Short mmCIF file of C-alpha atoms and ligand atoms in Angstrom, two decimals:
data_model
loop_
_atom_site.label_atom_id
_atom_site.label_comp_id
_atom_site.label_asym_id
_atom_site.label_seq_id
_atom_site.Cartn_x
_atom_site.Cartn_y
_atom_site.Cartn_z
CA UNK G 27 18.47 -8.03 13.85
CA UNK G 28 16.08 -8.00 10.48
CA UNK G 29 17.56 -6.58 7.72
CA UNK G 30 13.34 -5.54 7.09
CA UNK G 31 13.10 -3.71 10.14
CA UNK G 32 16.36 -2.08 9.47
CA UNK G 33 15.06 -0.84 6.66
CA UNK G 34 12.05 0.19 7.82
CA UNK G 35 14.05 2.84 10.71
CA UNK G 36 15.77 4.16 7.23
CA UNK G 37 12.23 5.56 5.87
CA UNK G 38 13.82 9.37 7.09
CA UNK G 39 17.21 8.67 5.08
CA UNK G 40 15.15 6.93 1.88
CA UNK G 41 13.30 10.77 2.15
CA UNK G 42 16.55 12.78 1.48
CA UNK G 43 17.52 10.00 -0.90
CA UNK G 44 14.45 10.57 -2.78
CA UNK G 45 15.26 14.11 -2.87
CA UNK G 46 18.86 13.73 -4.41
CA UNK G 47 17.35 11.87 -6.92
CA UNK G 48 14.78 14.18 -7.58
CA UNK G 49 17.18 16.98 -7.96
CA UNK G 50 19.85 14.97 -9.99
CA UNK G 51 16.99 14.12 -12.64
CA UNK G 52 16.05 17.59 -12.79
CA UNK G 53 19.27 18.56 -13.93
CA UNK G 54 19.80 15.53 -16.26
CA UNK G 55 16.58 16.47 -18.53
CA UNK G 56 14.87 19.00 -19.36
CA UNK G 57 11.57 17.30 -19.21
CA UNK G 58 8.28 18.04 -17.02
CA UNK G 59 5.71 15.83 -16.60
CA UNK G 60 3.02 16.03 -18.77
CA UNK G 61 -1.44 16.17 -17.49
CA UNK G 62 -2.43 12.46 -18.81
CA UNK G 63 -0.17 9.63 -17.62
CA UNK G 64 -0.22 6.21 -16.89
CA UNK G 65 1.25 4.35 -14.39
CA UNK G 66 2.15 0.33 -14.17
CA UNK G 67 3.49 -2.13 -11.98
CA UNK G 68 3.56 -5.05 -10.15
CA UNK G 69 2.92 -6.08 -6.23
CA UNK G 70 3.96 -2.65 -4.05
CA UNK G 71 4.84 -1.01 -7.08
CA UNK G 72 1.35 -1.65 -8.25
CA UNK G 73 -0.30 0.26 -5.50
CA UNK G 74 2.60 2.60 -5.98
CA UNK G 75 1.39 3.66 -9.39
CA UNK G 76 -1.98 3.76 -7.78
CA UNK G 77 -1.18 5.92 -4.95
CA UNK G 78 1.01 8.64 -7.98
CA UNK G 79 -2.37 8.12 -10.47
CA UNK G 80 -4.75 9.91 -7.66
CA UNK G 81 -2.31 12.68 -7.04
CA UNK G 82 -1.96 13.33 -10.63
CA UNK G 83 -6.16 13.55 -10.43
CA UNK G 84 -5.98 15.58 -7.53
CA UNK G 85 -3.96 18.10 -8.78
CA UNK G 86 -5.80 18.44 -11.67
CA UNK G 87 -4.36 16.31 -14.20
CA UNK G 88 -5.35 12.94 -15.15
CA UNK G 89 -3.42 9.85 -14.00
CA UNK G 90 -4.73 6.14 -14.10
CA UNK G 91 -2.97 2.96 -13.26
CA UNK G 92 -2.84 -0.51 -14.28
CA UNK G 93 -1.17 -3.59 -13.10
CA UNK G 94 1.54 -4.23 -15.65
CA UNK G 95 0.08 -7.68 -16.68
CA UNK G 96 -3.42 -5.90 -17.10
CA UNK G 97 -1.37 -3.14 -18.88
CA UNK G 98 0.01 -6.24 -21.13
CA UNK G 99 -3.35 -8.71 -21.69
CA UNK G 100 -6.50 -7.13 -20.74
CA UNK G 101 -6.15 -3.45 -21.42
CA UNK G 102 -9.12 -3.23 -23.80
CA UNK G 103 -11.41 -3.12 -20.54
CA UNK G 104 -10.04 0.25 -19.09
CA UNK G 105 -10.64 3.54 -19.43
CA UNK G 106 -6.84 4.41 -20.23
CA UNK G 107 -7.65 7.85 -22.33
CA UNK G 108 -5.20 9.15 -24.29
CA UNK G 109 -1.78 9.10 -21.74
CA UNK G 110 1.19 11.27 -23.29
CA UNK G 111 3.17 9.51 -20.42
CA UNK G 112 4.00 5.92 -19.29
CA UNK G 113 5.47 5.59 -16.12
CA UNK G 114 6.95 2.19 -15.08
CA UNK G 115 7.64 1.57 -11.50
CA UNK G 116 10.06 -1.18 -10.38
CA UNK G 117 12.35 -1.58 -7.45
CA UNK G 118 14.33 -4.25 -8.98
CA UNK G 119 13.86 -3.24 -12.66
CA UNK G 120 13.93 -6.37 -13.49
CA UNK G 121 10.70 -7.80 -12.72
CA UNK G 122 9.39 -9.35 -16.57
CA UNK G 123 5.95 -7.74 -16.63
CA UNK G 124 7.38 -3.92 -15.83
CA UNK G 125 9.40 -4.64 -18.36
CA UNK G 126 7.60 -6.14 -20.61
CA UNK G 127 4.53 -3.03 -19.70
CA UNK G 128 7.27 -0.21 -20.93
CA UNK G 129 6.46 -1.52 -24.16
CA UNK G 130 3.13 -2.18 -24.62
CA UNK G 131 2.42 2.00 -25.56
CA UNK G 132 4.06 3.96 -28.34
CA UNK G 133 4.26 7.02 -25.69
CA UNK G 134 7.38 8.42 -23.89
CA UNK G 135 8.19 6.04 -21.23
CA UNK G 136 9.72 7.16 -17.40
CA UNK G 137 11.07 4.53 -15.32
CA UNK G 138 10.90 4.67 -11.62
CA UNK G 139 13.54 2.27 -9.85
CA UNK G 140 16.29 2.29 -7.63
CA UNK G 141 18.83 0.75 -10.02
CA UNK G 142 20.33 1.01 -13.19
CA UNK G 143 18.74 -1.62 -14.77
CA UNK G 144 17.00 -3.76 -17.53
CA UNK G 145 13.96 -1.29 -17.29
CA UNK G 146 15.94 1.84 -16.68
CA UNK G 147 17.69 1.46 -19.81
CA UNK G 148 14.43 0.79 -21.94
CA UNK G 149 12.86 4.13 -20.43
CA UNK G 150 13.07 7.51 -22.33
CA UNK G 151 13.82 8.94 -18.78
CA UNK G 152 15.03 6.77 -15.27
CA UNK G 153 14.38 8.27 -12.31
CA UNK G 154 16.57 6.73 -10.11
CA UNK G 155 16.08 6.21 -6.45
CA UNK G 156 18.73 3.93 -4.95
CA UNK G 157 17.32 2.94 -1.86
CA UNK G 158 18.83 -0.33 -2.26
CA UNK G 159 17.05 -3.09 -0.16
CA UNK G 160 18.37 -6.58 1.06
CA UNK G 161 15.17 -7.73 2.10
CA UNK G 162 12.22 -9.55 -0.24
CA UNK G 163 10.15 -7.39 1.20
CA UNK G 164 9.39 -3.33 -0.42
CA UNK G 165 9.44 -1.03 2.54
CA UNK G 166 11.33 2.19 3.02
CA UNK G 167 11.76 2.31 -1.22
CA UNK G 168 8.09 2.76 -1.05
CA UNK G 169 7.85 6.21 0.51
CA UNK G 170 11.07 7.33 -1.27
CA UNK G 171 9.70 6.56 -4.50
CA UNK G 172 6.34 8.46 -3.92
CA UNK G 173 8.22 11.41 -2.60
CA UNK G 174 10.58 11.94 -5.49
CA UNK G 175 7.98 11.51 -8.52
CA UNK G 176 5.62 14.25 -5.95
CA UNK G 177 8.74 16.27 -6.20
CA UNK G 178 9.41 15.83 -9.81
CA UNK G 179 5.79 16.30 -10.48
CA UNK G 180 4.99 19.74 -8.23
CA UNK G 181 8.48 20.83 -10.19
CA UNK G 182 7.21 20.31 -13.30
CA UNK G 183 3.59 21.64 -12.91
CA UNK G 184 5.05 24.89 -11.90
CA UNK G 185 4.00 24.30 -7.86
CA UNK G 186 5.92 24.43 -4.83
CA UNK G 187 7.65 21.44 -3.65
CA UNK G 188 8.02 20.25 -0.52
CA UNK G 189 11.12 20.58 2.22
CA UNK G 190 12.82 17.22 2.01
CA UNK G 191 14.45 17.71 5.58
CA UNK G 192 10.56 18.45 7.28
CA UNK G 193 8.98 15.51 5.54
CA UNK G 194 11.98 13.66 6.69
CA UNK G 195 11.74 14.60 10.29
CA UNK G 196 8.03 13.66 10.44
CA UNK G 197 7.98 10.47 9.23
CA UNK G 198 11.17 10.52 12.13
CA UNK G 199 8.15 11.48 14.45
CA UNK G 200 5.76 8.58 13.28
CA UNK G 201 8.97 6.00 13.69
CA UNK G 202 8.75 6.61 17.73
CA UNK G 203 5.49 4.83 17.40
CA UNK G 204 7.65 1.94 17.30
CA UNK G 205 7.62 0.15 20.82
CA UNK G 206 3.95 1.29 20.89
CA UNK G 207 2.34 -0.46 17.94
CA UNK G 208 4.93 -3.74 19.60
CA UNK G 209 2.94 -3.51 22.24
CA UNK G 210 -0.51 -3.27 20.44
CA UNK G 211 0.58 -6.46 18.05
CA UNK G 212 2.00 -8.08 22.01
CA UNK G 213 -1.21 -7.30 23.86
CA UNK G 214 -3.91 -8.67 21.08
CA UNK G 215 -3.14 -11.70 19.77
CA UNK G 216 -6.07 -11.04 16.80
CA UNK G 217 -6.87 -13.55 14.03
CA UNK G 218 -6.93 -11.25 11.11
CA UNK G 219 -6.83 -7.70 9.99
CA UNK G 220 -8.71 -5.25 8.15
CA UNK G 221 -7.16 -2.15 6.50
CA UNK G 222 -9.81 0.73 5.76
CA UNK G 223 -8.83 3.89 4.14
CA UNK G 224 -10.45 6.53 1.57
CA UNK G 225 -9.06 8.24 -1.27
CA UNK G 226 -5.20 9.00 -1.47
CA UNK G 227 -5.02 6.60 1.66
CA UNK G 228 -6.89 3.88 -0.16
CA UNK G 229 -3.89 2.69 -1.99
CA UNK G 230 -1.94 2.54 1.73
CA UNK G 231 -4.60 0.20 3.05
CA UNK G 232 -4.12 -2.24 -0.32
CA UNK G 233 -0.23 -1.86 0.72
CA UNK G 234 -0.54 -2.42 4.34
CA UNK G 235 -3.03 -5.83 2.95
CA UNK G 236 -0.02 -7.04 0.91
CA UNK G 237 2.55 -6.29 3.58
CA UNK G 238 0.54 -8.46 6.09
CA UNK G 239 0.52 -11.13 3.93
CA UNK G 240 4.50 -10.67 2.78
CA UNK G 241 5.88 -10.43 5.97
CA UNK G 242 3.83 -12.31 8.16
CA UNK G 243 1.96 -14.36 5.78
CA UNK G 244 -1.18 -13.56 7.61
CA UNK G 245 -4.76 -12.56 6.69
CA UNK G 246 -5.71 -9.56 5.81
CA UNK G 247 -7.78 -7.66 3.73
CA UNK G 248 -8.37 -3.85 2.47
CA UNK G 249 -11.40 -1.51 1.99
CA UNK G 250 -12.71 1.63 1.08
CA UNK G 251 -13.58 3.15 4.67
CA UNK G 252 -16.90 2.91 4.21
CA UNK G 253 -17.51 0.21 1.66
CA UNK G 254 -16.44 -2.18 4.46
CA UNK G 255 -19.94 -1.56 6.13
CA UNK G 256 -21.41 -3.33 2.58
CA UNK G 257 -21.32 -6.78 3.63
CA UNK G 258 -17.73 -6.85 3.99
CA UNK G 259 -17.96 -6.37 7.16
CA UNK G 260 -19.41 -9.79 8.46
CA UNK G 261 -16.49 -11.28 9.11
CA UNK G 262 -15.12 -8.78 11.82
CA UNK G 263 -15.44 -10.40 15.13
CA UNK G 264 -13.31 -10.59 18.62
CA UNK G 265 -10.22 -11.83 16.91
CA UNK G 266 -10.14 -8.89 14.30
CA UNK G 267 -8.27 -5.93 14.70
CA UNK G 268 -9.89 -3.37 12.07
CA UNK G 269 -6.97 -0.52 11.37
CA UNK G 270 -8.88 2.67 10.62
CA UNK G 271 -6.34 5.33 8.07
CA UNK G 272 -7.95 8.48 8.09
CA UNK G 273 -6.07 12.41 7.39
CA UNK G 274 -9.74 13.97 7.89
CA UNK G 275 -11.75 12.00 10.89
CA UNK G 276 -15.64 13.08 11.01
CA UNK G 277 -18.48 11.72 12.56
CA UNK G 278 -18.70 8.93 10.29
CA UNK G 279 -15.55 7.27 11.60
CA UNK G 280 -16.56 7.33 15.14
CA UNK G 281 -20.15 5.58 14.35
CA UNK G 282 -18.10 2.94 11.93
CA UNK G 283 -15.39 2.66 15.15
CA UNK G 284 -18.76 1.66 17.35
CA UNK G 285 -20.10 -0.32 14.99
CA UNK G 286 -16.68 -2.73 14.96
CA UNK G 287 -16.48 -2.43 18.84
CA UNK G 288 -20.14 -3.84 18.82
CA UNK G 289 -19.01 -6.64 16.78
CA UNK G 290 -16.35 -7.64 19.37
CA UNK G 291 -13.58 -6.30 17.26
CA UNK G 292 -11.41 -3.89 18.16
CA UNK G 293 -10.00 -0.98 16.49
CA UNK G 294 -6.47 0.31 15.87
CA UNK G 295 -7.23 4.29 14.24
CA UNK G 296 -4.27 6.69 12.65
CA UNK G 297 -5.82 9.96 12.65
CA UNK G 298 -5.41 13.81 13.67
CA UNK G 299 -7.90 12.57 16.24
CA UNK G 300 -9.15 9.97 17.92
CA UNK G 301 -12.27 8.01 16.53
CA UNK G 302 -13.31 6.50 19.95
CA UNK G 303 -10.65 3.77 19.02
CA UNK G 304 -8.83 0.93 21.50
CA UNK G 305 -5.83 1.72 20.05
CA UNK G 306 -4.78 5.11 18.39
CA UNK G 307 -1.64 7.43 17.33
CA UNK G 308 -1.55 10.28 16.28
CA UNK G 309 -0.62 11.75 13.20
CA UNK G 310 -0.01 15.64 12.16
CA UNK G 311 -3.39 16.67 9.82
CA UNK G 312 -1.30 16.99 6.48
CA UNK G 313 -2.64 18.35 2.96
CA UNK G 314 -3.80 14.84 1.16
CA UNK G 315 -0.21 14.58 -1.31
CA UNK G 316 2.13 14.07 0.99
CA UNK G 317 -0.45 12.47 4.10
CA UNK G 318 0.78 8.51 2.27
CA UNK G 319 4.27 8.94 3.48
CA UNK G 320 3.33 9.01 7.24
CA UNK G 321 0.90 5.97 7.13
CA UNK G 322 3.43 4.07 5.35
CA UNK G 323 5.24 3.36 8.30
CA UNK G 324 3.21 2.40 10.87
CA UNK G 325 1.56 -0.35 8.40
CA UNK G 326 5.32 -1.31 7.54
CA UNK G 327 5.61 -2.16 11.46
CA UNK G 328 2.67 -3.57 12.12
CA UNK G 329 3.36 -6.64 9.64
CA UNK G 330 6.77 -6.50 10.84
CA UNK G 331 5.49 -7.33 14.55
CA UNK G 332 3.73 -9.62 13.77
CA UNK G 333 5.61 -11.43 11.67
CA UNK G 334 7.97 -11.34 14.64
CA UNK G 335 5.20 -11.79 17.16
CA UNK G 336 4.37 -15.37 15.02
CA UNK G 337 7.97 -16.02 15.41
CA UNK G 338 8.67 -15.75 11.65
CA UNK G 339 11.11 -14.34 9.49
CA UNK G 340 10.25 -11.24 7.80
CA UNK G 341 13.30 -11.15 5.89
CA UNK G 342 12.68 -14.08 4.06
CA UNK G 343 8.65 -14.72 3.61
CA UNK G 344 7.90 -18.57 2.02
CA UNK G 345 7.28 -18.68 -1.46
CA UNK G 346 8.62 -14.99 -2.12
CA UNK G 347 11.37 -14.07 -4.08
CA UNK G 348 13.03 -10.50 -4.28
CA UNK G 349 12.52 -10.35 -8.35
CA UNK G 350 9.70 -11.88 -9.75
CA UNK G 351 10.41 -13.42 -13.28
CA UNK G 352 8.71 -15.21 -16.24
C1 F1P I 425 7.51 -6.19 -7.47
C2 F1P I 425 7.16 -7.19 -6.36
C3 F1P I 425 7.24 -6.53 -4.99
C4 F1P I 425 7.13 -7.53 -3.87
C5 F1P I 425 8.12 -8.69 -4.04
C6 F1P I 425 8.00 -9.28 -5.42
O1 F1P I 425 8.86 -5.98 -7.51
O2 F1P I 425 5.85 -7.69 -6.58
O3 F1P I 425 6.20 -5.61 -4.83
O4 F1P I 425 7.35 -6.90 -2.62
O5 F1P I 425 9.40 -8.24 -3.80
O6 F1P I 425 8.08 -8.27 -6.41
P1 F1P I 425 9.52 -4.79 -8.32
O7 F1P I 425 9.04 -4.90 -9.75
O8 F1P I 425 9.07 -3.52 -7.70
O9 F1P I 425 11.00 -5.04 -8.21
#
């Protein structure tokens, strides 16, 4: 068996993980997160820091996030106000630019990794989630990382946090969706892939894009849900499969679902309800925050079928390696 999709059935575990850590780095420092941070990284942890940058927004702070090698050469072109918080994500922690990224800013610096490492040990503060993976591939680290930082960030903004063991269960829930999004990836053999979602579940379309093209080294792009319509959309035909991520369906969605069908494409949606999709599961409506960690794993499976489906190995994608060096 995979070592990737064995890591992908330990998203519930990576949860209470994620939760230890929280709590262990709550009593370590006394430290809360402050309104203006920004966040930096590289590949998954890139879309990571996007995905922790909108909740800070949301919640009424500020958060904005860079790739770390934007962070490092180009930074002069974005709006990075005035951050009293740098917060460098890396699985490994040993990945150059993350590294390199902690220092670019005189500010306090957090690192979020699952090891003790190069980049833990450069940070003011580590929080350390050790969801250890043997795989190239970022999968059931993602979730736990965005659930601890949510933690440590409700915590420290005075809100309540979430109960690990329910968030836990449901992504449990979403995992039974295994054998049917096998049989979706069995049933059409499509060409390419389009990932749409809006807002908090924009940054889980870019991810699902990258795990595509990890895993299964396949095509695959990403959208704002309704950006796609802007020319984008051209290149949907009967080999597509256009994967609609939506917490808050409206009329909208159902017009856009048509409007792929009439293009010969079909459509895969995860949604509360139904958009008038070919294929479609069903996922609890949940309160934007925590909404990422239950998309997260049906993307994760759908690049791992098909990398399977192609009869390749997910485990070990071409031209990938686990840490990513200068
Ligand atoms: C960053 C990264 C991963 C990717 C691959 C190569 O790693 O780009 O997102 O899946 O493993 O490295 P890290 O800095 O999070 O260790």
């Amino acid at each position: 068996m995979h070592k990737t999709i064995k890591e992908i059935r330990r998203i519930p575990k990576g949860i209470l993980e994620a939760q230890k850590a929280f709590e262990r780095f709550a009593n370590l420092y006394e430290f809360k997160i402050p309104g203006e941070v920004l966040f930096t990284g590289c590949g998954s942890s890139y879309f990571l820091s996007q995905l922790l940058a909108m909740i800070t927004t949301h919640l009424g702070g500020r958060g904005i996030a860079l790739p770390c090698s934007e962070l490092l050469y180009s930074r002069e072109y974005y709006p990075l106000g005035t951050p009293q918080l740098l917060v460098s994500i890396s699985r490994s922690g040993e990945t150059t630019e993350a590294i390199m990224a902690i220092e670019a800013l005189n500010i306090p610096k957090l690192a979020l990794t699952a090891y003790e490492s190069t980049l833990s040990r450069m940070a003011d503060y580590a929080l350390i989630v050790p969801t250890h993976e043997e795989s190239i591939v970022m999968t059931h680290s993602f979730p736990a990382f965005y659930f601890a930082y949510l933690q440590l960030l409700l915590k420290s903004w005075g809100r309540e946090t979430y109960n690990a063991l329910e968030i836990s269960q449901l992504t449990e829930e979403v995992l039974k969706a295994e054998p049917y999004i096998r049989n979706l990836v069995d049933s059409f053999d499509f060409r390419n892939v389009i990932f749409l979602g809006s807002g908090i579940l924009y940054p889980v379309a870019l991810e699902a894009m990258l795990k595509m093209k990890e895993m299964a080294l396949f095509w695959s792009e990403a959208y704002h849900t309704f950006e796609v319509r802007h020319g984008f959309k051209s290149i949907a035909d009967d080999g597509t499969l256009v994967v609609l991520l939506t917490n808050r369906p409206f009329d909208w969605h159902e017009k856009l679902t048509k409007e792929f069908q009439n293009q010969g494409a079909k459509v895969f949606t995860v949604a509360p309800e139904n958009t008038g999709a070919d294929y479609f599961l069903k996922t609890q409506e949940l309160e934007g925050a925590i909404a990422p960690i239950v998309y997260l794993p049906v993307i994760q499976l759908l690049a791992y079928y098909k990398a399977v489906q192609m009869g390749l190995n997910p485990d070990n994608p071409r031209f990938l390696s686990k840490v990513v060096k200068w």
